C-alpha positions as a printed NumPy array, in Angstrom:
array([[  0.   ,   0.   ,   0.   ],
       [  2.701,   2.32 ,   0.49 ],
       [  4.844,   1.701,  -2.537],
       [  1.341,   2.373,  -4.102],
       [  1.077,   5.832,  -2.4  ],
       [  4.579,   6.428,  -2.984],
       [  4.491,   4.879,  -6.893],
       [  1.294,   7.408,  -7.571],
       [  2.827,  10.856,  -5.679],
       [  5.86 ,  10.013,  -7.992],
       [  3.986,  10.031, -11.123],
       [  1.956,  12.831, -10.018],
       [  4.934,  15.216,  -9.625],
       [  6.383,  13.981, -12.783],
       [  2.969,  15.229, -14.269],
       [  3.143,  18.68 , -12.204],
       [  6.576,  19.433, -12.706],
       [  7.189,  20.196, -16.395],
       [  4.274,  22.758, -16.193],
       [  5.346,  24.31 , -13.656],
       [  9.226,  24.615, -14.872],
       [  7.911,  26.409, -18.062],
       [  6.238,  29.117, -15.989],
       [  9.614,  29.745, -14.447],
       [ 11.854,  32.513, -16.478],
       [ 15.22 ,  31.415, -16.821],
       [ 16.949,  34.39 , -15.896],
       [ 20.024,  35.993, -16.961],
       [ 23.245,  37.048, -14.323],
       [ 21.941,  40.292, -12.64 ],
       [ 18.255,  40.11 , -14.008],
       [ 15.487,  40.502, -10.965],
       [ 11.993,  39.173, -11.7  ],
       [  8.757,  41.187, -11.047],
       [  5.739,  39.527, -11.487],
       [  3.024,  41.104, -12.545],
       [ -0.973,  41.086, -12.425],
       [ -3.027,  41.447, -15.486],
       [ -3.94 ,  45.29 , -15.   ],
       [ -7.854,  46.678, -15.039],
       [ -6.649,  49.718, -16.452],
       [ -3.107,  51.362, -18.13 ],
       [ -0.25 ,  50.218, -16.36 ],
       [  3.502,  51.899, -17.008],
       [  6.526,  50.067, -15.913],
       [  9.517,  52.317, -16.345],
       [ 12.881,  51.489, -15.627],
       [ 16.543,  51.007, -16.859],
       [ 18.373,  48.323, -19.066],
       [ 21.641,  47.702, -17.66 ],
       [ 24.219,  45.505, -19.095],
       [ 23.607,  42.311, -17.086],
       [ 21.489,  43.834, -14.438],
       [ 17.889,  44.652, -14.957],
       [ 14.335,  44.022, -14.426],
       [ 12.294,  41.25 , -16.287],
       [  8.594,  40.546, -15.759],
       [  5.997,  37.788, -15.74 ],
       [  2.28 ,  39.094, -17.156],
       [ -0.107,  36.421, -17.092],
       [ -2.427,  36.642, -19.545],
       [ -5.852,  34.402, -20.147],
       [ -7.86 ,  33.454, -23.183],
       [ -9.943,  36.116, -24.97 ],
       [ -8.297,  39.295, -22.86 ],
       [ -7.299,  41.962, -25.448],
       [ -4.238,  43.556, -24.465],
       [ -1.774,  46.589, -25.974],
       [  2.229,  46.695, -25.253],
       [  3.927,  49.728, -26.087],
       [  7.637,  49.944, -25.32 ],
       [  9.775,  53.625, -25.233],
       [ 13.227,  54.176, -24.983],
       [ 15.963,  57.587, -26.234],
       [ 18.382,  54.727, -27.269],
       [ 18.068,  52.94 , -30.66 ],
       [ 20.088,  50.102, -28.584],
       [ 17.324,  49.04 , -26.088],
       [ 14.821,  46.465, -26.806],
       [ 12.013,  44.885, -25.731],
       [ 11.21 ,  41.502, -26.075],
       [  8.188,  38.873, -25.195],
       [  8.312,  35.39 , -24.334],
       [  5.659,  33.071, -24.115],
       [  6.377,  30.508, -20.766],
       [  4.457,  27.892, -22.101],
       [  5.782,  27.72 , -24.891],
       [  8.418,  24.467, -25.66 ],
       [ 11.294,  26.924, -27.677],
       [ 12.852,  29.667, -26.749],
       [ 11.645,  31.79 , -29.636],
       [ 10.021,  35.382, -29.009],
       [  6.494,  36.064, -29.764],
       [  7.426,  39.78 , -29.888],
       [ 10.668,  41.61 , -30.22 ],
       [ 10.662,  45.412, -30.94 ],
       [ 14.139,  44.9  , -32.493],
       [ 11.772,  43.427, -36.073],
       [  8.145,  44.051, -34.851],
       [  8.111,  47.522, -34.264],
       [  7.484,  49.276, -30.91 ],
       [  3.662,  48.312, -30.138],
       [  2.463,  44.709, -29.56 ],
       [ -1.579,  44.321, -30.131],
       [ -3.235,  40.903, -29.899],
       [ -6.009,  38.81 , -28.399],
       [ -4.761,  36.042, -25.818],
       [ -5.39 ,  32.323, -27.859],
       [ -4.759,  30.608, -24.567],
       [ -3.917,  31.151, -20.983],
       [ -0.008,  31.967, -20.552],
       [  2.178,  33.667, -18.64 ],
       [  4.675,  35.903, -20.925],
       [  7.967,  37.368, -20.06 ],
       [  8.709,  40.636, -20.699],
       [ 12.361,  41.229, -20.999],
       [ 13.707,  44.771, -21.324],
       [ 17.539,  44.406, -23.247],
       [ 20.308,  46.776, -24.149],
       [ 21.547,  44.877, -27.291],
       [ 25.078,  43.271, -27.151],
       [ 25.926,  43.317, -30.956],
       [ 25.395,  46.859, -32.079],
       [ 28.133,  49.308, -31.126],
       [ 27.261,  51.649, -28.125],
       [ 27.937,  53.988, -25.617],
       [ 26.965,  53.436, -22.091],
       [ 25.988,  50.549, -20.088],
       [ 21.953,  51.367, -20.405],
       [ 18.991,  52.947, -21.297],
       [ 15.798,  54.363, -19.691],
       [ 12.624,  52.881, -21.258],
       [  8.882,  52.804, -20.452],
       [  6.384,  49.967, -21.249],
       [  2.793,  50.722, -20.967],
       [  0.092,  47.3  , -20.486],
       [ -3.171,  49.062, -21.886],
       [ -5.643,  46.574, -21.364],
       [ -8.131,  46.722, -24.697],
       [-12.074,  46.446, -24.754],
       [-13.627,  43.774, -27.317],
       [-13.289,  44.527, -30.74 ],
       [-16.477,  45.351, -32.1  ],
       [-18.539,  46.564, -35.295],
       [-19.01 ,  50.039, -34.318],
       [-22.434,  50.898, -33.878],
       [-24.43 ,  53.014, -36.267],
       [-27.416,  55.151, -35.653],
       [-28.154,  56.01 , -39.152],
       [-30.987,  54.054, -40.817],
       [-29.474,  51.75 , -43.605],
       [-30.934,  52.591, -47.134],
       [-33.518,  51.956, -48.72 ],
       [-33.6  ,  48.852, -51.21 ],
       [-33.909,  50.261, -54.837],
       [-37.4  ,  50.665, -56.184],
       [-36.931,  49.761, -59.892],
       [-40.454,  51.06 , -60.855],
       [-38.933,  54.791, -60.361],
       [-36.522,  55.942, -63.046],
       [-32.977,  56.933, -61.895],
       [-32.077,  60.824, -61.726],
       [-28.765,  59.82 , -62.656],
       [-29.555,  57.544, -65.879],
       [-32.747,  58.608, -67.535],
       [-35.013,  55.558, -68.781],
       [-33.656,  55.384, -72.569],
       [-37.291,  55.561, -74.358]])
């Protein structure tokens, strides 16, 4: 009976624990992890990239929300980019460095994403940092916008046309 209890808590943490690892950022030497909560209304995280010592955060995100990133920086050499946790590679969803500075998407599933700030490496700099800002702008439903105007009439083909006279 115990080597069953034992046999089944194994297999259950086996079951538990690859989830779990790929909610957990592997971080970088220096990097400090803020988690986040999805926001109710505009949140701005501001801060600094420094070269091996910064801020990364966790946003999780669930199915359907709408949601807005827009990253700022002075420098051309700061980037932002966004991982998804859940996700098996370690490819970005987002990167400002090809995608531009302003993320826009409805969530497909649950997930936690990682938002990593990052003074690039390759390009030739000065200075150890930047300041940048990132603003979470939670967004409403996309819907048809609604009219008030009546729609139009169907054509009434018994009338003749002002604009094409009846050829006779």
């Amino acid at each position: 009976m115990k080597k069953l209890k034992l046999m089944a808590m194994a297999i259950a943490i086996s079951a538990i624990a690859p989830a779990a690892m790929a909610q957990t950022p592997e971080l970088q030497r220096g990097e400090r992890l803020e988690k986040l909560q999805f926001p109710a209304a505009t949140m701005e995280l501001k801060g600094w990239t420094k070269f091996g010592n910064g801020k990364v955060y966790t946003l999780p995100v669930k199915a359907g929300q709408h949601v807005k990133i827009d990253f700022s920086t002075k420098s051309q050499f700061a980037f932002l980019a966004i991982f998804d946790l859940a996700a098996p590679d370690d490819e970005a969803i987002f990167g400002t460095d090809e995608d531009g500075q302003t993320f826009q998407t409805t969530v497909k599933q649950d997930a936690t994403w990682l938002l990593r700030p990052y003074y690039s490496k390759a390009s030739p700099r000065r200075g150890l940092g930047a300041p940048y800002s990132i603003l979470v702008e939670p967004q409403a439903a996309s819907s048809a916008p609604a009219t008030t105007e009546p729609a139009p009439a169907p054509a009434d083909d018994s009338k003749p046309s002002p604009l094409f006279p009846s050829r006779k």
